[in-house]
């Protein structure tokens, strides 16, 4: 077992750091605490022996400048001490972006990391299905109550799968970021029939769980990643098929379409999909202040009032009720949330970094299957953060910065291989894949 864990350890990674990192990834979907007990030591070990100082990598410059502006802004923040507490959502992860890179510096290491995330996500799927289908409920405790899972019977909100997460949309965000990695695990060449059958069962469970979250963002991610992961060879047949399917869904939900046309189309599209997308069950009931448009409008106003250093972390949750009479914890858009909390320069620096990583990696070519899946996972997270903020869940946040670290490593010259003395058998042979 240890030999398999040590296989394809990147040149830059220490043996114990590599072990802690992989096992930490496996525990991450189930418990941020358990994962952190392993990932934090791996981060310390990689930082201690790193041959690439933080300040020498130009990709770290936007994060360094953003950190400086965030700290300056805290001194005059509207939200007081909450501004300093909110720094915990950012500064440690700026460090992690650099510190985790040795563990995802090679194609084999990224593939191994992807498979650990997929395998570790099975408890999320299992508990979510059990929650909806078999009435499982918590709280479940381990380690004397140090770790508690609050399982709501029937899901949270009612009827929507949430599993080990606090809310269905957060569970959907996790499943969405893992979905392209799971798809790559399924279609990689050379798997034996038995192994491919096992992976197929897991992927079917993933898709089922993601659909049952009833998250519109999650549903979109199922479609978004398909042409990316499957690659250009699939586009001649996949793109027309997706176009027809999406066309039917659009016709079934867009208001104003004649009933003579819409009714037969809705008979082809599952009612749960077009009903959820058209939000017909809430039509006319929601106040404007409860909608994304209202939240974004207020967010823009707040940024205009304090554009340079922002109001401080968590300020939106304090100010929004005062201006609208409705409470919301955040702006449901990451650049807007950053702009409110820390100012436009910080929002621009962080957003530009992510966009630049995606664009440069795409321009350099994504020839490997798991590199396409890795890129698709980052793109999915970026899209999700356009209308929600799942990064407030520490598990999603940690995974997101690890994915960004791997994307940064994609831009370096290839440094494939493993340490001398490393197990020579490749991950391909472990999975039954031809080298």
XYZ file of N, CA and C in Angstrom, residues 12 17 25 53 60 62 74 76 80 105 129 164 168 192 248 286 288-289 333 336 372 399:
66
model
N 9.912 17.391 -6.733
C 9.986 18.468 -5.743
C 9.400 18.088 -4.392
N 5.673 14.389 2.864
C 4.743 15.408 2.396
C 3.801 14.877 1.339
N -6.172 14.574 0.647
C -7.147 14.750 -0.422
C -8.281 13.740 -0.313
N 11.260 30.142 -4.389
C 10.741 31.103 -3.403
C 9.482 31.790 -3.900
N 2.728 34.755 -8.475
C 2.382 35.057 -7.084
C 2.263 36.551 -6.827
N 0.322 38.989 -8.089
C -1.018 39.521 -7.804
C -1.519 39.170 -6.410
N -8.195 46.484 6.303
C -8.777 46.042 7.581
C -8.723 47.126 8.654
N -9.321 50.296 8.505
C -10.426 51.252 8.480
C -11.727 50.636 8.025
N -15.267 46.058 11.229
C -14.481 45.904 12.446
C -13.686 44.616 12.498
N 2.970 18.997 -9.514
C 3.873 19.574 -10.507
C 4.037 18.725 -11.756
N -27.519 10.139 -1.061
C -28.571 9.229 -1.520
C -29.297 8.598 -0.341
N -23.073 15.375 3.172
C -22.204 15.810 4.258
C -21.993 17.313 4.283
N -27.638 22.153 -0.125
C -27.619 21.437 -1.406
C -26.718 22.125 -2.429
N -9.283 -2.386 -17.276
C -9.912 -3.695 -17.407
C -11.426 -3.541 -17.298
N -34.090 22.147 -26.604
C -35.363 21.680 -26.045
C -35.599 22.237 -24.642
N -41.514 35.818 -4.798
C -40.279 36.304 -4.223
C -40.191 37.820 -4.353
N -38.312 41.407 -4.649
C -37.140 41.796 -5.419
C -35.875 41.744 -4.565
N -35.981 42.110 -3.292
C -34.811 42.144 -2.418
C -34.235 40.756 -2.168
N -21.695 36.531 -5.867
C -20.790 36.725 -6.999
C -19.420 37.040 -6.407
N -17.761 40.575 -7.089
C -18.497 41.600 -6.358
C -18.240 41.495 -4.856
N -7.016 18.130 -19.234
C -8.283 18.737 -19.677
C -9.315 18.703 -18.564
N -9.912 22.705 -2.052
C -9.827 22.016 -3.339
C -9.610 23.000 -4.476
